[in-house]
Coordinates of N, CA and C in Angstrom, one line a residue:
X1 N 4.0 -97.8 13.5 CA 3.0 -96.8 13.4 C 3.5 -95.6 12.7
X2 N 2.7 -94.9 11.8 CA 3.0 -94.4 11.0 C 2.9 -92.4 12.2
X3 N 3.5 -91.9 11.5 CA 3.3 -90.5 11.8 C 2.1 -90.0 11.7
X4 N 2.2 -88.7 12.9 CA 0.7 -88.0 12.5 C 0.6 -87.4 10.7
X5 N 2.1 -87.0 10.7 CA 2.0 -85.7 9.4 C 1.7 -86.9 8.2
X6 N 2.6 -88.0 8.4 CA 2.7 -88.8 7.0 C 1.3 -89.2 6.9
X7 N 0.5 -89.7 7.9 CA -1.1 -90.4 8.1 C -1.8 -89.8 7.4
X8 N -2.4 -90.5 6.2 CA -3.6 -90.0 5.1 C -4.6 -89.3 6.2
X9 N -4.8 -89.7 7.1 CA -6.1 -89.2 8.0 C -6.0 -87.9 8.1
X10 N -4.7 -87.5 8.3 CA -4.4 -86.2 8.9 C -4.1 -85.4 7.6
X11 N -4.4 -85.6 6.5 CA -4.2 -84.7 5.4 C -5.2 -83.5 4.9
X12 N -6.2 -84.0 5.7 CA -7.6 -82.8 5.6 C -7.0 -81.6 6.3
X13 N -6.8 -82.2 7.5 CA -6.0 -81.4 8.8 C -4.8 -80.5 8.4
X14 N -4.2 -80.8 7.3 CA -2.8 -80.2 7.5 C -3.2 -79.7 5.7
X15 N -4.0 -79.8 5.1 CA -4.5 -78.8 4.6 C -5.6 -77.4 4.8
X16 N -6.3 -77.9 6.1 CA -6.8 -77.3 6.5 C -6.2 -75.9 7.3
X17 N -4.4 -76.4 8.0 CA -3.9 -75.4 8.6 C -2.8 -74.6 7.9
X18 N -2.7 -75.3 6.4 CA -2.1 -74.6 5.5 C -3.1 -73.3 4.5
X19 N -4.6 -73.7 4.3 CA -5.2 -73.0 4.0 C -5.6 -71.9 5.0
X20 N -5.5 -72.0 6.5 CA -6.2 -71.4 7.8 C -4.5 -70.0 7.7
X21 N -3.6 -71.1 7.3 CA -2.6 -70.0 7.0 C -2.2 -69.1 6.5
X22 N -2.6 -69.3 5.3 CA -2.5 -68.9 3.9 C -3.7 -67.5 4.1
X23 N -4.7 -67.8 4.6 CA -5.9 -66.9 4.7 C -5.4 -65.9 5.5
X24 N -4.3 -66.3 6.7 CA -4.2 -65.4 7.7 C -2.9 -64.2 6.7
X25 N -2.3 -65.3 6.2 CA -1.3 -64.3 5.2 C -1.8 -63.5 4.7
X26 N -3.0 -63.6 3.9 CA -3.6 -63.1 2.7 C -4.2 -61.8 3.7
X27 N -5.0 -62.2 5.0 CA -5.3 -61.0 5.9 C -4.5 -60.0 5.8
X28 N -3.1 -60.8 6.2 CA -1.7 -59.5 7.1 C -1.2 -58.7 6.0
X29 N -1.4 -59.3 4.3 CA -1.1 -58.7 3.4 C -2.1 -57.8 3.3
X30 N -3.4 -58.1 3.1 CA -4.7 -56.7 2.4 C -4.6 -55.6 3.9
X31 N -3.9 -56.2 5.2 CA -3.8 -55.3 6.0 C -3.4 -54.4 5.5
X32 N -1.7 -55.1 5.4 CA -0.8 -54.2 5.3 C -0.9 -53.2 4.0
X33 N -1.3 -53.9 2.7 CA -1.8 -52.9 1.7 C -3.0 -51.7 2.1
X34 N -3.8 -52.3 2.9 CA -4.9 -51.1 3.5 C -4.1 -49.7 4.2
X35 N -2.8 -50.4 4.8 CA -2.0 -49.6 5.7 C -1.7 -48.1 4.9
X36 N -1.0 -49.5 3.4 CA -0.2 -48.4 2.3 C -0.9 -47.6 2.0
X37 N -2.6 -47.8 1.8 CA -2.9 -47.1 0.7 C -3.7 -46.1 2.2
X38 N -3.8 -46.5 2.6 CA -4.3 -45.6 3.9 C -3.3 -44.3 3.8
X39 N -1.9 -44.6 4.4 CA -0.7 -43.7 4.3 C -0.7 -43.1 3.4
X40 N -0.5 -43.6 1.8 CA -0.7 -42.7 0.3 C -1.6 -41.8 0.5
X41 N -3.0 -42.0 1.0 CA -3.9 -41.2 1.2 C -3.8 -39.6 2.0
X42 N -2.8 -40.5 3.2 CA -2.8 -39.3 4.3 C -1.6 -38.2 3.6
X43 N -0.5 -39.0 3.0 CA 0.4 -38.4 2.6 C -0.2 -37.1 0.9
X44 N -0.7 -37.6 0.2 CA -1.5 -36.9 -0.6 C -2.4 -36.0 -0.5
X45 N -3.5 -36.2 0.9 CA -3.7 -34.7 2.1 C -3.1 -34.0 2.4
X46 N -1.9 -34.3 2.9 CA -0.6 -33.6 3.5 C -0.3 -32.8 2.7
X47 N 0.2 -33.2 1.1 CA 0.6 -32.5 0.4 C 0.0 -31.7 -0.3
X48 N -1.3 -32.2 -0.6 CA -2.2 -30.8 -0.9 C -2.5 -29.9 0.0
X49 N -2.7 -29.9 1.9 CA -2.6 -29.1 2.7 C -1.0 -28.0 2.7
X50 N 0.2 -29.2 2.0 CA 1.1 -28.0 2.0 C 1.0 -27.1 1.1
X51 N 0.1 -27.7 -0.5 CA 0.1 -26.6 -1.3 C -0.5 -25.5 -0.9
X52 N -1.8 -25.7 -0.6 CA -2.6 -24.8 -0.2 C -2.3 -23.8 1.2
X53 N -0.9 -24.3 1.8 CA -0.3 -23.6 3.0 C 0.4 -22.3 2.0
X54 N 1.2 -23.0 1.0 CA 2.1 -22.1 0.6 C 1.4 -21.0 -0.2
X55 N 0.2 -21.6 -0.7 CA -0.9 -20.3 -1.6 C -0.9 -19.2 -0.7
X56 N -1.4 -19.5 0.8 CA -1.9 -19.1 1.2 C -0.7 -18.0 2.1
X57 N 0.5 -18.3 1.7 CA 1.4 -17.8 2.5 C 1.7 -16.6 1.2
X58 N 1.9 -17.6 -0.2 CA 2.6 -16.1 -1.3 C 1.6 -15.1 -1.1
X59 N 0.3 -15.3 -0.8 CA -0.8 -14.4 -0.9 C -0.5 -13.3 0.2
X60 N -0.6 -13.7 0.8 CA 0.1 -12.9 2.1 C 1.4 -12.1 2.2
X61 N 1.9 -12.5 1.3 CA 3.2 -12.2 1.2 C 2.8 -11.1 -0.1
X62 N 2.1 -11.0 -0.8 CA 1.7 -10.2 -1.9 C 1.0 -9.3 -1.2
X63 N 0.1 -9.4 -1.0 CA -0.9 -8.6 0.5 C 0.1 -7.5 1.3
X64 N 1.5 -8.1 1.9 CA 2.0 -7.3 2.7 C 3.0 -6.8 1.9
X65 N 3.5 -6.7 1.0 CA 4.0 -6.5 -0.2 C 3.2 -4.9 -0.8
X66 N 1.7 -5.4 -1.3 CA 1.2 -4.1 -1.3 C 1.0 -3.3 -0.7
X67 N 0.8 -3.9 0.8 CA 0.5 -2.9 1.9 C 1.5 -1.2 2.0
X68 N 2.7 -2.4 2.0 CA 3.9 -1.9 2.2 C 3.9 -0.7 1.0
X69 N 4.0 -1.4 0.1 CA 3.7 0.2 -1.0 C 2.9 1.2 -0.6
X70 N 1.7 0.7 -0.9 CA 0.9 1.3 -0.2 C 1.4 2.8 0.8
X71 N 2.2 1.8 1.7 CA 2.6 3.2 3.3 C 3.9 3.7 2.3
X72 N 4.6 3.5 1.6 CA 5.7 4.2 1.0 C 5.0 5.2 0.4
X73 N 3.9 4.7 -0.5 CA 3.8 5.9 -1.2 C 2.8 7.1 -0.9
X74 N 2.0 6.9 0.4 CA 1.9 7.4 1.0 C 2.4 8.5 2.1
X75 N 3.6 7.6 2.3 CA 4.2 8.7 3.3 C 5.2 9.6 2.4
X76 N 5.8 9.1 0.5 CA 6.2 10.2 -0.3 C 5.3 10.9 -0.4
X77 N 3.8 10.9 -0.5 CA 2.8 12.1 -1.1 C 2.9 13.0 0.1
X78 N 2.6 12.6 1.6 CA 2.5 13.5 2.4 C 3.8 14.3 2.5
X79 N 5.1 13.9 2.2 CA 6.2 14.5 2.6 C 6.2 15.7 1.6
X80 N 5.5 15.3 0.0 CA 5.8 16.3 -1.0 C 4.6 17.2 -0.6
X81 N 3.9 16.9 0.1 CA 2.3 17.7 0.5 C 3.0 18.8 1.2
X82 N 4.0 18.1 2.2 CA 4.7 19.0 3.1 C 5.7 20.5 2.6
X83 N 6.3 19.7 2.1 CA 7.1 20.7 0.9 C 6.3 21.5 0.2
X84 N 5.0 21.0 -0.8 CA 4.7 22.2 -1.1 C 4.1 22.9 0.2
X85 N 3.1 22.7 0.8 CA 3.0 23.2 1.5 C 3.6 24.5 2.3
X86 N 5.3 24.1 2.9 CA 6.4 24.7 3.1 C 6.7 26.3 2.0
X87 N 6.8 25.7 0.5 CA 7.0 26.7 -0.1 C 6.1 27.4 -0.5
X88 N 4.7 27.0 -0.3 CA 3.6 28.2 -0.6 C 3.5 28.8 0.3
X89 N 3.8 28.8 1.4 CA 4.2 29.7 2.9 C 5.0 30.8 2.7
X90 N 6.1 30.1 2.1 CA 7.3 31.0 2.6 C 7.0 32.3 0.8
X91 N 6.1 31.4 0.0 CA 6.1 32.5 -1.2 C 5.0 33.7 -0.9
X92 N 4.3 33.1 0.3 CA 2.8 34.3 0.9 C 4.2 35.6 1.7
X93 N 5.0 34.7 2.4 CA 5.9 35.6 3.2 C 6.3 36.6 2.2
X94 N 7.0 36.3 1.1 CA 7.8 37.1 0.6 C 7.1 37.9 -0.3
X95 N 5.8 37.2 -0.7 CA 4.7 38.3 -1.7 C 4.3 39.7 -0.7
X96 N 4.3 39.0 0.9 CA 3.5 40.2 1.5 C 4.3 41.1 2.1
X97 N 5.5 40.6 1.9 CA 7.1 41.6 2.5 C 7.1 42.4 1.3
X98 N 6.9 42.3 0.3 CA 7.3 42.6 -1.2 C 6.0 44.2 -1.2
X99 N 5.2 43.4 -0.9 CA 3.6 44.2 -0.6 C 3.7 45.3 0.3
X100 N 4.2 45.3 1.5 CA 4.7 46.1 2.9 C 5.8 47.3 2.3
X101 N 7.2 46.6 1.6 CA 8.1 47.3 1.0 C 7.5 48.0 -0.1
X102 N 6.5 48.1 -0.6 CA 5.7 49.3 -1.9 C 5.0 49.8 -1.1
X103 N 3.8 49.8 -0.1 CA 3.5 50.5 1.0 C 4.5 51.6 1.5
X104 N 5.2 51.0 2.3 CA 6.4 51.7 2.7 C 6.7 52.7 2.0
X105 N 7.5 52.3 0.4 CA 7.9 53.4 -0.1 C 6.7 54.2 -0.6
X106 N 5.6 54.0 -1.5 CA 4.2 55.0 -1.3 C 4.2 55.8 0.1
X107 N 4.2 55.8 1.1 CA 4.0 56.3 2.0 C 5.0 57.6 2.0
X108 N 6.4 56.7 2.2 CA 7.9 57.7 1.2 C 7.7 58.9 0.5
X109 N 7.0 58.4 -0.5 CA 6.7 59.4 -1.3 C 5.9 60.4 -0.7
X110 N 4.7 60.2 -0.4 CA 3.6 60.9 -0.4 C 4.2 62.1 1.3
X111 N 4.7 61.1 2.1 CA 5.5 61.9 3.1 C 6.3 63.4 2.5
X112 N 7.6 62.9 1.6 CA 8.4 63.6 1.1 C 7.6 64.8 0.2
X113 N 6.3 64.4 -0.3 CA 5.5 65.2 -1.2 C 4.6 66.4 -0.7
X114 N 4.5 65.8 0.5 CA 3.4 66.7 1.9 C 4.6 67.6 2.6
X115 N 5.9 66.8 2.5 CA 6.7 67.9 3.0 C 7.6 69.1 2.1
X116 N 7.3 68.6 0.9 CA 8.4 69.5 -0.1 C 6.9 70.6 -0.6
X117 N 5.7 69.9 -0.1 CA 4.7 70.4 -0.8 C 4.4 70.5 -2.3
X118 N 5.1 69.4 -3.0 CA 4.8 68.7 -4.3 C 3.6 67.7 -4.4
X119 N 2.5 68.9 -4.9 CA 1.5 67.7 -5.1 C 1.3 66.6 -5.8
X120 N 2.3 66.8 -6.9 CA 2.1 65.6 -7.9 C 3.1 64.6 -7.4
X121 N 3.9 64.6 -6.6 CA 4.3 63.8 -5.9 C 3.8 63.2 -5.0
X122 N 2.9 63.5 -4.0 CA 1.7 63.0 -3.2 C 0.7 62.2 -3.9
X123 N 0.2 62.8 -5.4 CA -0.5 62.4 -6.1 C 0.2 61.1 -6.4
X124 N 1.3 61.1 -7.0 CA 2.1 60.0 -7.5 C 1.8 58.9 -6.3
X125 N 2.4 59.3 -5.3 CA 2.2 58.3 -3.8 C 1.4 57.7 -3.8
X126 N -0.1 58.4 -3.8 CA -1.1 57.4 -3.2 C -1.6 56.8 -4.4
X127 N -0.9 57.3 -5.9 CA -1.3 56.2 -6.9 C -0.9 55.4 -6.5
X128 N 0.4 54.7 -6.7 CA 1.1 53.6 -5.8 C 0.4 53.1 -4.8
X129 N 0.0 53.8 -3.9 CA 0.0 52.8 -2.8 C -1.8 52.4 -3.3
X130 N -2.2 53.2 -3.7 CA -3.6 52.5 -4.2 C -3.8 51.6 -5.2
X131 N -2.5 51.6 -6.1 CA -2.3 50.1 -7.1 C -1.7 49.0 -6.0
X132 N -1.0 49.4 -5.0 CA -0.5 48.2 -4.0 C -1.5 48.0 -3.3
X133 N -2.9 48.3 -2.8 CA -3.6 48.1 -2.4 C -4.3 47.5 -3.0
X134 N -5.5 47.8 -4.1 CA -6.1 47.0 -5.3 C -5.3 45.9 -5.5
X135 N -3.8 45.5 -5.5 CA -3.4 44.0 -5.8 C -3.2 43.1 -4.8
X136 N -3.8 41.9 -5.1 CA -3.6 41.2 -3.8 C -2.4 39.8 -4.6
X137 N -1.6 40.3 -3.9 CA -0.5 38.9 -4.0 C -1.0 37.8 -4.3
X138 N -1.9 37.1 -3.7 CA -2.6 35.8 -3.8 C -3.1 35.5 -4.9
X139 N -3.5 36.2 -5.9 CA -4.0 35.9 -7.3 C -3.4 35.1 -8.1
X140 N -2.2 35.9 -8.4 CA -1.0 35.3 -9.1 C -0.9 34.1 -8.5
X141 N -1.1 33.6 -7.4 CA -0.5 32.4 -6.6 C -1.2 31.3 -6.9
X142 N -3.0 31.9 -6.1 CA -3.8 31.0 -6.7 C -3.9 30.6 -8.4
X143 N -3.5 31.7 -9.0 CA -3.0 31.0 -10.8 C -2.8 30.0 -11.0
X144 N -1.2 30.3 -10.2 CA -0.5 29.1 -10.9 C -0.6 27.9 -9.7
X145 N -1.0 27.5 -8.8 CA -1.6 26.4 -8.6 C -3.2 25.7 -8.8
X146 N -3.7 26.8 -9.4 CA -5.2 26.1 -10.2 C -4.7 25.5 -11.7
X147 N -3.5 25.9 -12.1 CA -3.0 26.0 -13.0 C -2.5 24.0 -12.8
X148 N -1.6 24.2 -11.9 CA -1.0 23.1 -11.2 C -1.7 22.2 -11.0
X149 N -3.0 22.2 -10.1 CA -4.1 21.2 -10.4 C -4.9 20.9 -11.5
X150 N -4.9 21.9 -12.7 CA -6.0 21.2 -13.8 C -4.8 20.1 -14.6
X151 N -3.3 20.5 -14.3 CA -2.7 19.7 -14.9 C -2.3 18.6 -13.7
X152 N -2.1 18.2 -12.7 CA -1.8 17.6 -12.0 C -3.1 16.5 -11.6
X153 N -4.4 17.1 -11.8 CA -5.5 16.5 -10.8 C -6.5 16.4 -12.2
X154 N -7.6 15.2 -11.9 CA -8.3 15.3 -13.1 C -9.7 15.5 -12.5
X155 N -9.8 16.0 -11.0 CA -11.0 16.2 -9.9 C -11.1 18.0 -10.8
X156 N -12.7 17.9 -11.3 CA -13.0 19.4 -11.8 C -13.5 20.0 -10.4
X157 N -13.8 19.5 -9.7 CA -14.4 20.0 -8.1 C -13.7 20.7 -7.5
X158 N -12.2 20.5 -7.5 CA -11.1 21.1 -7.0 C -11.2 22.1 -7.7
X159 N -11.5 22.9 -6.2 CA -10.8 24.8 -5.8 C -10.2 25.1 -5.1
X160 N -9.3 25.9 -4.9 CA -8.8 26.9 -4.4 C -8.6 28.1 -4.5
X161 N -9.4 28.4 -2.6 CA -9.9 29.7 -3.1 C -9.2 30.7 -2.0
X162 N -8.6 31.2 -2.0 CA -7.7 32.4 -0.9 C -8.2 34.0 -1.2

């Protein structure tokens, strides 16, 4: 008696589970290629999600970058705000000490003049002290910082007025 496998009968059959096999191959393959191109896919999302991570990071990084200028040069303007500030103070101090010390001496005079009974030296006194009076320190001041602003500032609105 012949074999099942050698038996012509059985040749449908064992073509049939060569083909049944072959199909299942051909399945496990278009799987597995579905797999690949699945993954390519995911992997190629991935990597445009990382580009668009990193955009979004230099941006940020530009963003805090300017910010940061931004507070530097802000907190240089207020410090020089401070300074001038500082020394327009201390130049009001010393205009109006300067202003006080010509008073003073006018007074000097006019004293010395009421006591020697020299009128033209009294006369002389309250000329003084009436040209120190008529001047007001601040003129000169506000000058030269309107001065300072038409060259520093291109705002025509800006006054200063003391």
């Amino acid at each position: 008696m012949e074999s099942k496998e050698n038996n012509p009968n059985n040749l449908p059959e064992k073509i049939n589970k060569k083909i049944s096999k072959t199909e299942q191959i051909i399945k496990s393959g278009k799987s597995f290629a579905d797999n690949v191109n699945s993954t390519a896919n995911n992997l190629g999302l991935t990597l445009d999600k990382s580009k668009e991570l990193i955009g979004n990071i230099n941006d940020l990084k530009k963003t805090y970058l300017e910010s940061e200028k931004i507070k530097s040069d802000t907190t240089l303007g207020l410090e020089k705000i401070k300074q001038n500030h500082q020394t327009i103070n201390k130049h009001i101090d010393i205009e109006y000490k300067k202003q006080k010390q010509a008073m003073d001496k006018a007074e000097n005079v006019i004293d010395s003049g009421l006591d020697s009974g020299n009128l033209d030296l009294v006369k002389m006194g309250l000329d003084s002290m009436t040209g120190v009076a008529n001047h007001n320190p601040m003129t000169d001041l506000k000058n030269h910082l309107d001065n300072q602003i038409v060259n520093d500032f291109d705002d025509d609105d800006f006054i200063i007025e003391i």
